[in-house]
PDB file of C-alpha atoms and ligand atoms in Angstrom:
ATOM      1  CA  MET A1273     105.950 114.621 115.552  1.00  0.00           C
ATOM      2  CA  LYS A1274     102.920 114.314 117.811  1.00  0.00           C
ATOM      3  CA  ILE A1275     102.738 112.519 121.112  1.00  0.00           C
ATOM      4  CA  TRP A1276      99.552 110.946 122.433  1.00  0.00           C
ATOM      5  CA  MET A1277      98.821 109.399 125.775  1.00  0.00           C
ATOM      6  CA  SER A1278      96.909 106.158 125.495  1.00  0.00           C
ATOM      7  CA  LEU A1279      94.587 105.801 128.484  1.00  0.00           C
ATOM      8  CA  ALA A1280      94.179 102.110 127.734  1.00  0.00           C
ATOM      9  CA  GLY A1281      97.923 101.695 127.576  1.00  0.00           C
ATOM     10  CA  SER A1282      98.538 103.466 130.858  1.00  0.00           C
ATOM     11  CA  LEU A1283      95.914 101.468 132.725  1.00  0.00           C
ATOM     12  CA  LEU A1284      96.859  98.170 131.194  1.00  0.00           C
ATOM     13  CA  VAL A1285     100.593  98.482 131.626  1.00  0.00           C
ATOM     14  CA  ALA A1286     100.209  99.661 135.165  1.00  0.00           C
ATOM     15  CA  THR A1287      98.050  96.705 136.137  1.00  0.00           C
ATOM     16  CA  ALA A1288      99.069  94.039 133.635  1.00  0.00           C
ATOM     17  CA  SER A1289      98.207  90.621 135.034  1.00  0.00           C
ATOM     18  CA  PRO A1290      95.958  87.798 133.878  1.00  0.00           C
ATOM     19  CA  SER A1291      93.127  89.001 136.078  1.00  0.00           C
ATOM     20  CA  THR A1292      92.909  92.395 134.354  1.00  0.00           C
ATOM     21  CA  ALA A1293      92.090  90.750 131.024  1.00  0.00           C
ATOM     22  CA  LYS A1294      88.642  89.745 132.220  1.00  0.00           C
ATOM     23  CA  ASN A1295      87.705  93.390 132.588  1.00  0.00           C
ATOM     24  CA  PRO A1296      90.075  95.319 130.369  1.00  0.00           C
ATOM     25  CA  ALA A1297      89.894  99.074 130.421  1.00  0.00           C
ATOM     26  CA  PRO A1298      87.678 100.682 127.785  1.00  0.00           C
ATOM     27  CA  ALA A1299      89.267 100.550 124.352  1.00  0.00           C
ATOM     28  CA  THR A1300      91.240 103.728 123.830  1.00  0.00           C
ATOM     29  CA  PRO A1301      92.962 104.660 120.560  1.00  0.00           C
ATOM     30  CA  ILE A1302      96.738 104.893 120.566  1.00  0.00           C
ATOM     31  CA  ALA A1303      96.453 108.108 118.515  1.00  0.00           C
ATOM     32  CA  GLN A1304      94.017 110.839 117.573  1.00  0.00           C
ATOM     33  CA  ARG A1305      94.665 110.037 113.918  1.00  0.00           C
ATOM     34  CA  PHE A1306      92.796 107.286 112.046  1.00  0.00           C
ATOM     35  CA  ASN A1307      94.834 104.147 111.452  1.00  0.00           C
ATOM     36  CA  GLY A1308      94.288 100.423 111.005  1.00  0.00           C
ATOM     37  CA  ASP A1309      95.944  97.031 110.543  1.00  0.00           C
ATOM     38  CA  PRO A1310      98.438  97.185 113.437  1.00  0.00           C
ATOM     39  CA  SER A1311     101.828  95.515 113.180  1.00  0.00           C
ATOM     40  CA  PRO A1312     103.447  95.997 116.610  1.00  0.00           C
ATOM     41  CA  HIS A1313     107.047  95.049 117.355  1.00  0.00           C
ATOM     42  CA  TYR A1314     109.599  95.624 120.079  1.00  0.00           C
ATOM     43  CA  PHE A1315     112.840  96.502 118.329  1.00  0.00           C
ATOM     44  CA  ALA A1316     116.030  97.761 119.997  1.00  0.00           C
ATOM     45  CA  GLY A1317     114.402  98.915 123.227  1.00  0.00           C
ATOM     46  CA  LYS A1318     111.303 100.558 121.760  1.00  0.00           C
ATOM     47  CA  PHE A1319     107.842  99.635 120.464  1.00  0.00           C
ATOM     48  CA  TYR A1320     107.338 100.200 116.741  1.00  0.00           C
ATOM     49  CA  LEU A1321     103.770 100.078 115.460  1.00  0.00           C
ATOM     50  CA  TYR A1322     103.449 100.015 111.665  1.00  0.00           C
ATOM     51  CA  ALA A1323      99.978 100.757 110.315  1.00  0.00           C
ATOM     52  CA  THR A1324      97.725 101.418 107.371  1.00  0.00           C
ATOM     53  CA  ASP A1325      97.229 105.189 107.294  1.00  0.00           C
ATOM     54  CA  ASP A1326      93.465 105.742 107.318  1.00  0.00           C
ATOM     55  CA  GLY A1327      94.129 109.401 108.147  1.00  0.00           C
ATOM     56  CA  SER A1328      95.235 110.096 104.583  1.00  0.00           C
ATOM     57  CA  ASN A1329      92.650 108.065 102.680  1.00  0.00           C
ATOM     58  CA  SER A1330      89.568 109.454 100.924  1.00  0.00           C
ATOM     59  CA  GLY A1331      87.215 108.152 103.615  1.00  0.00           C
ATOM     60  CA  LYS A1332      85.517 106.093 100.880  1.00  0.00           C
ATOM     61  CA  TYR A1333      88.122 103.359 100.495  1.00  0.00           C
ATOM     62  CA  TRP A1334      91.464 102.220 101.905  1.00  0.00           C
ATOM     63  CA  ASP A1335      93.230 104.268  99.253  1.00  0.00           C
ATOM     64  CA  SER A1336      96.166 105.662 101.192  1.00  0.00           C
ATOM     65  CA  THR A1337      99.481 105.180  99.390  1.00  0.00           C
ATOM     66  CA  SER A1338     101.766 105.405 102.425  1.00  0.00           C
ATOM     67  CA  TRP A1339     102.198 103.617 105.739  1.00  0.00           C
ATOM     68  CA  ARG A1340     102.306 105.265 109.159  1.00  0.00           C
ATOM     69  CA  LEU A1341     104.680 104.609 112.040  1.00  0.00           C
ATOM     70  CA  TYR A1342     104.000 105.084 115.745  1.00  0.00           C
ATOM     71  CA  THR A1343     106.626 104.489 118.422  1.00  0.00           C
ATOM     72  CA  SER A1344     106.543 104.189 122.188  1.00  0.00           C
ATOM     73  CA  LYS A1345     108.930 103.410 124.990  1.00  0.00           C
ATOM     74  CA  ASP A1346     106.233 102.160 127.360  1.00  0.00           C
ATOM     75  CA  MET A1347     102.960 101.531 125.431  1.00  0.00           C
ATOM     76  CA  LYS A1348     101.471 104.458 127.358  1.00  0.00           C
ATOM     77  CA  THR A1349     102.684 107.402 125.319  1.00  0.00           C
ATOM     78  CA  TRP A1350     102.775 106.980 121.564  1.00  0.00           C
ATOM     79  CA  SER A1351     104.607 109.247 119.162  1.00  0.00           C
ATOM     80  CA  ASP A1352     103.272 109.676 115.625  1.00  0.00           C
ATOM     81  CA  ASP A1353     106.422 109.372 113.523  1.00  0.00           C
ATOM     82  CA  GLY A1354     104.566 110.134 110.322  1.00  0.00           C
ATOM     83  CA  ALA A1355     104.265 108.636 106.846  1.00  0.00           C
ATOM     84  CA  PHE A1356     107.588 106.821 106.941  1.00  0.00           C
ATOM     85  CA  LEU A1357     107.204 104.811 103.732  1.00  0.00           C
ATOM     86  CA  SER A1358     105.276 105.030 100.475  1.00  0.00           C
ATOM     87  CA  VAL A1359     104.337 102.390  97.894  1.00  0.00           C
ATOM     88  CA  ASP A1360     106.773 104.247  95.610  1.00  0.00           C
ATOM     89  CA  VAL A1361     109.591 102.292  97.287  1.00  0.00           C
ATOM     90  CA  PHE A1362     108.448  99.412  95.062  1.00  0.00           C
ATOM     91  CA  LYS A1363     109.223 100.616  91.531  1.00  0.00           C
ATOM     92  CA  TRP A1364     107.332  97.648  90.070  1.00  0.00           C
ATOM     93  CA  ALA A1365     104.085  98.620  91.822  1.00  0.00           C
ATOM     94  CA  ARG A1366     101.119  99.552  89.662  1.00  0.00           C
ATOM     95  CA  PRO A1367     100.530 103.329  89.504  1.00  0.00           C
ATOM     96  CA  ASP A1368      97.226 102.899  91.361  1.00  0.00           C
ATOM     97  CA  ALA A1369      98.656 100.639  94.098  1.00  0.00           C
ATOM     98  CA  LYS A1370      97.372 101.221  97.629  1.00  0.00           C
ATOM     99  CA  ALA A1371      99.234 100.669 100.893  1.00  0.00           C
ATOM    100  CA  TRP A1372      97.491  98.038 103.009  1.00  0.00           C
ATOM    101  CA  ALA A1373      98.155  95.961 106.127  1.00  0.00           C
ATOM    102  CA  PRO A1374     101.946  95.747 106.683  1.00  0.00           C
ATOM    103  CA  GLU A1375     104.261  93.522 108.680  1.00  0.00           C
ATOM    104  CA  ALA A1376     107.851  93.839 109.909  1.00  0.00           C
ATOM    105  CA  ALA A1377     110.587  91.472 111.071  1.00  0.00           C
ATOM    106  CA  TYR A1378     114.174  91.609 112.314  1.00  0.00           C
ATOM    107  CA  ARG A1379     116.962  89.234 111.432  1.00  0.00           C
ATOM    108  CA  ASN A1380     120.762  89.395 111.397  1.00  0.00           C
ATOM    109  CA  GLY A1381     120.984  93.137 111.932  1.00  0.00           C
ATOM    110  CA  LYS A1382     118.410  94.087 109.283  1.00  0.00           C
ATOM    111  CA  TYR A1383     114.776  95.110 109.455  1.00  0.00           C
ATOM    112  CA  TYR A1384     112.331  93.734 106.898  1.00  0.00           C
ATOM    113  CA  TYR A1385     109.037  95.290 105.929  1.00  0.00           C
ATOM    114  CA  TYR A1386     106.398  93.157 104.174  1.00  0.00           C
ATOM    115  CA  ALA A1387     103.621  95.012 102.453  1.00  0.00           C
ATOM    116  CA  PRO A1388     100.635  94.216 100.268  1.00  0.00           C
ATOM    117  CA  VAL A1389     100.846  96.422  97.213  1.00  0.00           C
ATOM    118  CA  GLY A1390      97.753  96.860  95.092  1.00  0.00           C
ATOM    119  CA  GLY A1391      95.938  93.706  96.246  1.00  0.00           C
ATOM    120  CA  ASP A1392      97.775  91.310  93.938  1.00  0.00           C
ATOM    121  CA  LYS A1393     101.377  91.448  95.149  1.00  0.00           C
ATOM    122  CA  ILE A1394     103.386  91.483  98.354  1.00  0.00           C
ATOM    123  CA  GLY A1395     106.642  93.412  98.436  1.00  0.00           C
ATOM    124  CA  VAL A1396     109.513  93.287 100.918  1.00  0.00           C
ATOM    125  CA  ALA A1397     111.686  96.261 101.816  1.00  0.00           C
ATOM    126  CA  VAL A1398     114.819  96.278 103.968  1.00  0.00           C
ATOM    127  CA  ALA A1399     116.488  98.800 106.253  1.00  0.00           C
ATOM    128  CA  ASP A1400     119.262  99.107 108.817  1.00  0.00           C
ATOM    129  CA  LYS A1401     116.953 100.736 111.347  1.00  0.00           C
ATOM    130  CA  PRO A1402     113.329  99.949 112.241  1.00  0.00           C
ATOM    131  CA  GLN A1403     112.194 103.420 111.191  1.00  0.00           C
ATOM    132  CA  GLY A1404     113.990 103.133 107.844  1.00  0.00           C
ATOM    133  CA  PRO A1405     114.955 104.397 105.383  1.00  0.00           C
ATOM    134  CA  PHE A1406     113.664 101.260 103.669  1.00  0.00           C
ATOM    135  CA  ARG A1407     114.694 100.207 100.180  1.00  0.00           C
ATOM    136  CA  ASP A1408     113.196  97.478  97.991  1.00  0.00           C
ATOM    137  CA  GLY A1409     114.648  94.150  99.146  1.00  0.00           C
ATOM    138  CA  ARG A1410     114.321  92.753  95.615  1.00  0.00           C
ATOM    139  CA  THR A1411     113.592  94.106  92.160  1.00  0.00           C
ATOM    140  CA  ASP A1412     110.189  92.453  91.973  1.00  0.00           C
ATOM    141  CA  ALA A1413     107.395  91.249  94.257  1.00  0.00           C
ATOM    142  CA  LEU A1414     108.000  88.589  96.901  1.00  0.00           C
ATOM    143  CA  VAL A1415     104.588  87.121  96.054  1.00  0.00           C
ATOM    144  CA  ASP A1416     102.829  87.881  92.798  1.00  0.00           C
ATOM    145  CA  LYS A1417      99.364  86.565  91.935  1.00  0.00           C
ATOM    146  CA  ALA A1418     100.180  86.541  88.211  1.00  0.00           C
ATOM    147  CA  ARG A1419     103.522  84.786  88.681  1.00  0.00           C
ATOM    148  CA  ASP A1420     103.252  82.378  91.604  1.00  0.00           C
ATOM    149  CA  ASP A1421     101.267  79.140  91.766  1.00  0.00           C
ATOM    150  CA  ASN A1422      98.635  79.084  94.508  1.00  0.00           C
ATOM    151  CA  ALA A1423      99.135  82.740  95.495  1.00  0.00           C
ATOM    152  CA  GLY A1424      95.351  82.954  95.851  1.00  0.00           C
ATOM    153  CA  ALA A1425      92.785  85.465  94.692  1.00  0.00           C
ATOM    154  CA  GLU A1426      94.122  88.291  96.847  1.00  0.00           C
ATOM    155  CA  PRO A1427      97.642  87.977  98.278  1.00  0.00           C
ATOM    156  CA  ILE A1428      97.464  90.635 101.013  1.00  0.00           C
ATOM    157  CA  ASP A1429      97.919  90.865 104.797  1.00  0.00           C
ATOM    158  CA  PRO A1430     101.389  89.296 105.203  1.00  0.00           C
ATOM    159  CA  ALA A1431     102.345  88.107 108.695  1.00  0.00           C
ATOM    160  CA  VAL A1432     105.779  86.685 109.429  1.00  0.00           C
ATOM    161  CA  PHE A1433     106.587  84.152 112.145  1.00  0.00           C
ATOM    162  CA  VAL A1434     110.134  82.965 112.889  1.00  0.00           C
ATOM    163  CA  ASP A1435     110.216  79.649 114.732  1.00  0.00           C
ATOM    164  CA  GLY A1436     112.745  78.613 117.368  1.00  0.00           C
ATOM    165  CA  ASP A1437     114.754  76.669 114.762  1.00  0.00           C
ATOM    166  CA  GLY A1438     115.204  79.846 112.706  1.00  0.00           C
ATOM    167  CA  GLN A1439     112.750  78.905 109.946  1.00  0.00           C
ATOM    168  CA  ALA A1440     110.601  81.878 108.925  1.00  0.00           C
ATOM    169  CA  TYR A1441     107.066  81.509 107.579  1.00  0.00           C
ATOM    170  CA  MET A1442     104.867  84.078 105.888  1.00  0.00           C
ATOM    171  CA  TYR A1443     101.073  83.795 106.177  1.00  0.00           C
ATOM    172  CA  PHE A1444      98.855  85.870 103.909  1.00  0.00           C
ATOM    173  CA  GLY A1445      95.677  85.957 101.840  1.00  0.00           C
ATOM    174  CA  THR A1446      91.945  86.512 101.926  1.00  0.00           C
ATOM    175  CA  ARG A1447      89.227  83.808 101.908  1.00  0.00           C
ATOM    176  CA  VAL A1448      91.794  81.008 101.679  1.00  0.00           C
ATOM    177  CA  PRO A1449      94.748  81.437 104.063  1.00  0.00           C
ATOM    178  CA  LYS A1450      98.179  80.785 102.592  1.00  0.00           C
ATOM    179  CA  VAL A1451     101.603  80.034 104.034  1.00  0.00           C
ATOM    180  CA  VAL A1452     105.055  79.930 102.476  1.00  0.00           C
ATOM    181  CA  ARG A1453     108.507  79.423 103.986  1.00  0.00           C
ATOM    182  CA  LEU A1454     110.911  82.350 103.714  1.00  0.00           C
ATOM    183  CA  GLY A1455     114.594  81.950 102.885  1.00  0.00           C
ATOM    184  CA  LYS A1456     117.243  82.825 105.436  1.00  0.00           C
ATOM    185  CA  ASP A1457     117.701  86.131 103.587  1.00  0.00           C
ATOM    186  CA  MET A1458     114.054  86.975 104.458  1.00  0.00           C
ATOM    187  CA  VAL A1459     113.498  88.343 100.937  1.00  0.00           C
ATOM    188  CA  SER A1460     112.919  85.058  99.095  1.00  0.00           C
ATOM    189  CA  THR A1461     110.425  82.225  99.373  1.00  0.00           C
ATOM    190  CA  VAL A1462     111.374  78.551  99.626  1.00  0.00           C
ATOM    191  CA  GLY A1463     109.097  75.798  98.376  1.00  0.00           C
ATOM    192  CA  PRO A1464     105.465  76.010  97.365  1.00  0.00           C
ATOM    193  CA  ILE A1465     102.766  78.316  98.660  1.00  0.00           C
ATOM    194  CA  GLU A1466     100.420  76.066 100.619  1.00  0.00           C
ATOM    195  CA  ASP A1467      96.848  76.496 101.837  1.00  0.00           C
ATOM    196  CA  VAL A1468      96.510  76.738 105.615  1.00  0.00           C
ATOM    197  CA  VAL A1469      93.972  74.125 106.685  1.00  0.00           C
ATOM    198  CA  VAL A1470      91.605  74.940 109.560  1.00  0.00           C
ATOM    199  CA  THR A1471      89.368  72.125 110.785  1.00  0.00           C
ATOM    200  CA  GLY A1472      86.642  71.832 113.414  1.00  0.00           C
ATOM    201  CA  TRP A1473      84.609  74.876 112.507  1.00  0.00           C
ATOM    202  CA  PRO A1474      81.817  75.371 115.079  1.00  0.00           C
ATOM    203  CA  SER A1475      78.409  74.086 114.090  1.00  0.00           C
ATOM    204  CA  ASP A1476      76.713  77.027 115.840  1.00  0.00           C
ATOM    205  CA  ASP A1477      77.653  79.304 112.951  1.00  0.00           C
ATOM    206  CA  PRO A1478      77.761  77.616 109.534  1.00  0.00           C
ATOM    207  CA  LYS A1479      78.737  80.900 107.892  1.00  0.00           C
ATOM    208  CA  LYS A1480      81.909  81.218 109.924  1.00  0.00           C
ATOM    209  CA  LYS A1481      84.997  80.906 107.783  1.00  0.00           C
ATOM    210  CA  TYR A1482      88.434  82.366 107.234  1.00  0.00           C
ATOM    211  CA  GLY A1483      88.311  85.932 105.953  1.00  0.00           C
ATOM    212  CA  GLU A1484      91.638  87.743 106.242  1.00  0.00           C
ATOM    213  CA  ALA A1485      94.310  89.032 108.660  1.00  0.00           C
ATOM    214  CA  PRO A1486      96.255  85.794 109.357  1.00  0.00           C
ATOM    215  CA  PHE A1487      98.727  85.866 112.237  1.00  0.00           C
ATOM    216  CA  LEU A1488     100.793  83.213 114.005  1.00  0.00           C
ATOM    217  CA  HIS A1489     102.224  83.116 117.505  1.00  0.00           C
ATOM    218  CA  LYS A1490     103.550  80.284 119.661  1.00  0.00           C
ATOM    219  CA  HIS A1491     102.793  79.691 123.327  1.00  0.00           C
ATOM    220  CA  GLY A1492     103.375  76.642 125.523  1.00  0.00           C
ATOM    221  CA  GLY A1493     104.540  74.539 122.579  1.00  0.00           C
ATOM    222  CA  LEU A1494     101.338  75.235 120.595  1.00  0.00           C
ATOM    223  CA  TYR A1495     101.074  77.270 117.414  1.00  0.00           C
ATOM    224  CA  TYR A1496      98.164  79.722 117.489  1.00  0.00           C
ATOM    225  CA  PHE A1497      96.729  80.830 114.147  1.00  0.00           C
ATOM    226  CA  THR A1498      94.521  83.900 114.567  1.00  0.00           C
ATOM    227  CA  PHE A1499      92.524  85.645 111.876  1.00  0.00           C
ATOM    228  CA  SER A1500      89.411  87.652 111.044  1.00  0.00           C
ATOM    229  CA  THR A1501      86.361  85.699 109.900  1.00  0.00           C
ATOM    230  CA  GLY A1502      85.432  88.251 107.251  1.00  0.00           C
ATOM    231  CA  TRP A1503      83.481  91.445 106.658  1.00  0.00           C
ATOM    232  CA  PRO A1504      82.546  92.157 109.405  1.00  0.00           C
ATOM    233  CA  GLY A1505      84.765  89.729 111.251  1.00  0.00           C
ATOM    234  CA  GLN A1506      85.368  88.210 114.613  1.00  0.00           C
ATOM    235  CA  ILE A1507      88.978  87.579 115.596  1.00  0.00           C
ATOM    236  CA  VAL A1508      89.166  83.832 116.199  1.00  0.00           C
ATOM    237  CA  TYR A1509      91.923  81.308 116.807  1.00  0.00           C
ATOM    238  CA  ALA A1510      92.897  77.784 115.883  1.00  0.00           C
ATOM    239  CA  THR A1511      95.828  75.730 117.178  1.00  0.00           C
ATOM    240  CA  ALA A1512      98.261  73.174 115.808  1.00  0.00           C
ATOM    241  CA  LYS A1513     101.426  71.329 116.713  1.00  0.00           C
ATOM    242  CA  SER A1514     103.161  72.594 113.558  1.00  0.00           C
ATOM    243  CA  PRO A1515     103.368  76.095 112.060  1.00  0.00           C
ATOM    244  CA  MET A1516     102.136  74.541 108.808  1.00  0.00           C
ATOM    245  CA  GLY A1517      98.990  73.172 110.457  1.00  0.00           C
ATOM    246  CA  PRO A1518      96.473  71.664 110.147  1.00  0.00           C
ATOM    247  CA  PHE A1519      94.926  73.974 112.734  1.00  0.00           C
ATOM    248  CA  GLU A1520      91.900  73.145 114.816  1.00  0.00           C
ATOM    249  CA  TYR A1521      89.374  75.896 115.457  1.00  0.00           C
ATOM    250  CA  ARG A1522      89.262  76.817 119.184  1.00  0.00           C
ATOM    251  CA  GLY A1523      87.145  79.952 119.639  1.00  0.00           C
ATOM    252  CA  VAL A1524      86.558  83.689 119.504  1.00  0.00           C
ATOM    253  CA  ILE A1525      89.080  86.180 120.925  1.00  0.00           C
ATOM    254  CA  LEU A1526      87.334  89.400 119.890  1.00  0.00           C
ATOM    255  CA  ASP A1527      83.717  89.729 118.823  1.00  0.00           C
ATOM    256  CA  TYR A1528      82.404  91.838 115.922  1.00  0.00           C
ATOM    257  CA  ARG A1529      83.173  95.545 116.071  1.00  0.00           C
ATOM    258  CA  THR A1530      80.929  98.244 114.588  1.00  0.00           C
ATOM    259  CA  ILE A1531      83.079  98.354 111.442  1.00  0.00           C
ATOM    260  CA  ASN A1532      83.356  95.965 108.532  1.00  0.00           C
ATOM    261  CA  THR A1533      86.931  94.760 109.065  1.00  0.00           C
ATOM    262  CA  ASN A1534      89.099  93.644 111.887  1.00  0.00           C
ATOM    263  CA  HIS A1535      92.793  92.919 111.930  1.00  0.00           C
ATOM    264  CA  GLN A1536      94.893  91.770 114.878  1.00  0.00           C
ATOM    265  CA  ALA A1537      98.542  91.209 115.762  1.00  0.00           C
ATOM    266  CA  ILE A1538      99.924  89.673 118.930  1.00  0.00           C
ATOM    267  CA  ILE A1539     103.161  90.379 120.787  1.00  0.00           C
ATOM    268  CA  LYS A1540     104.775  89.275 124.031  1.00  0.00           C
ATOM    269  CA  HIS A1541     106.791  91.703 126.083  1.00  0.00           C
ATOM    270  CA  LYS A1542     108.271  91.041 129.521  1.00  0.00           C
ATOM    271  CA  GLY A1543     106.128  87.929 129.944  1.00  0.00           C
ATOM    272  CA  GLN A1544     102.834  89.629 129.056  1.00  0.00           C
ATOM    273  CA  TRP A1545     100.931  88.934 125.842  1.00  0.00           C
ATOM    274  CA  TRP A1546      99.081  91.765 124.098  1.00  0.00           C
ATOM    275  CA  MET A1547      96.678  91.816 121.179  1.00  0.00           C
ATOM    276  CA  PHE A1548      96.562  94.909 118.987  1.00  0.00           C
ATOM    277  CA  TYR A1549      93.563  95.402 116.699  1.00  0.00           C
ATOM    278  CA  HIS A1550      91.541  98.187 115.147  1.00  0.00           C
ATOM    279  CA  ASP A1551      88.104  99.411 116.120  1.00  0.00           C
ATOM    280  CA  ASN A1552      85.707 102.291 115.553  1.00  0.00           C
ATOM    281  CA  LEU A1553      86.841 104.595 118.340  1.00  0.00           C
ATOM    282  CA  LEU A1554      87.355 108.193 117.223  1.00  0.00           C
ATOM    283  CA  PRO A1555      84.574 110.654 116.313  1.00  0.00           C
ATOM    284  CA  GLY A1556      83.873 110.470 112.579  1.00  0.00           C
ATOM    285  CA  GLY A1557      85.251 106.939 112.426  1.00  0.00           C
ATOM    286  CA  GLY A1558      83.997 104.050 110.321  1.00  0.00           C
ATOM    287  CA  GLY A1559      85.063 101.222 108.035  1.00  0.00           C
ATOM    288  CA  TYR A1560      87.686 103.338 106.291  1.00  0.00           C
ATOM    289  CA  ARG A1561      88.485 105.471 109.340  1.00  0.00           C
ATOM    290  CA  ARG A1562      89.659 103.008 111.958  1.00  0.00           C
ATOM    291  CA  SER A1563      91.588 103.358 115.229  1.00  0.00           C
ATOM    292  CA  ILE A1564      94.231 101.039 116.644  1.00  0.00           C
ATOM    293  CA  THR A1565      93.992  99.906 120.255  1.00  0.00           C
ATOM    294  CA  PHE A1566      95.262  96.959 122.290  1.00  0.00           C
ATOM    295  CA  ALA A1567      94.359  94.710 125.218  1.00  0.00           C
ATOM    296  CA  PRO A1568      96.031  91.995 127.301  1.00  0.00           C
ATOM    297  CA  LEU A1569      95.786  88.526 125.792  1.00  0.00           C
ATOM    298  CA  VAL A1570      95.405  85.698 128.292  1.00  0.00           C
ATOM    299  CA  HIS A1571      96.221  82.048 127.552  1.00  0.00           C
ATOM    300  CA  ARG A1572      94.550  79.696 130.013  1.00  0.00           C
ATOM    301  CA  ALA A1573      96.405  76.636 131.341  1.00  0.00           C
ATOM    302  CA  ASP A1574      94.332  74.356 129.056  1.00  0.00           C
ATOM    303  CA  GLY A1575      95.594  76.159 125.937  1.00  0.00           C
ATOM    304  CA  THR A1576      92.427  78.174 125.315  1.00  0.00           C
ATOM    305  CA  ILE A1577      92.458  81.971 125.058  1.00  0.00           C
ATOM    306  CA  GLU A1578      90.207  84.231 127.092  1.00  0.00           C
ATOM    307  CA  GLN A1579      87.823  86.310 125.012  1.00  0.00           C
ATOM    308  CA  ILE A1580      88.492  90.039 125.263  1.00  0.00           C
ATOM    309  CA  SER A1581      85.252  91.459 126.573  1.00  0.00           C
ATOM    310  CA  ARG A1582      84.921  95.072 125.538  1.00  0.00           C
TER     311      ARG A1582
HETATM  312  O1  FUB B3029      93.411  98.107 105.291  1.00  0.00           O
HETATM  313  C1  FUB B3029      92.899  97.421 104.178  1.00  0.00           C
HETATM  314  C2  FUB B3029      92.405  96.048 104.531  1.00  0.00           C
HETATM  315  O2  FUB B3029      91.411  96.105 105.540  1.00  0.00           O
HETATM  316  C3  FUB B3029      93.430  95.120 105.115  1.00  0.00           C
HETATM  317  O3  FUB B3029      94.318  94.590 104.184  1.00  0.00           O
HETATM  318  C4  FUB B3029      92.568  94.103 105.749  1.00  0.00           C
HETATM  319  O4  FUB B3029      93.213  93.276 106.666  1.00  0.00           O
HETATM  320  C5  FUB B3029      91.493  94.952 106.369  1.00  0.00           C
HETATM  321  O5  FUB B3029      91.821  95.333 107.664  1.00  0.00           O
END
């Protein structure tokens, strides 16, 4: 187990307030190991950050076959808790399946782990503790491109949102965003997979479109759908009055990085919103060697979000 101090974390936590977001501290990686696709959560008194493990890939592709876990009590000091789960947990996975952008959720005393497996399926694993051990929550995929209508060309990047009425939704997909309701058991889907509609794309950039990394959070009665615009991608947001949309494009949260992907996740803790994302921060980094960092996320009174300027 390795412990890293995050300079960004220490500065940001110490001074967290809306005014700090205008000039956030320089982006600092949460670890000295390459990682991407953050899925941060606060479970049982501790931060759990699930990630794609770029530190064990070939450097030529996202070909790691296990996911990495980092934990922290304060978002300042992060512990590398290692390769806590492998694609092998899903016995139905193809032999060449890779471990990509994960997601986690808690409900009724159980922890659920949603994971793209091989680019054409999403699996769900379940555990009694947030660090596992996780076991397959089913005997087959939760979403399967070959089996499910409208699963899209590439069902990856799951993100789960549980609304105030208890209904859970899973967003996923590249190029065309998808959403499906989850059952109360969190390991089944209910109803059809639907396309997420985003309207009002800005005329200043006709090439701007949905790419990947969907995520949903709710603030002030509005549903915020955030995502990456592609390869490379900006992190942008759109809002709606329903978790099913349609969402209206509102603006950029994070501009292009010097790598060809971006992937964000947003959490609220003790009244402060944070956006985690990956960037090119460590020496020797690049598109397949990314680093996770985070910054305060500020919602203005008019419902817009301040762009993170770093
Ligand atoms: O880590 C592999 C892929 O890169 C993820 O699934 C995408 O979101 C992008 O970050």
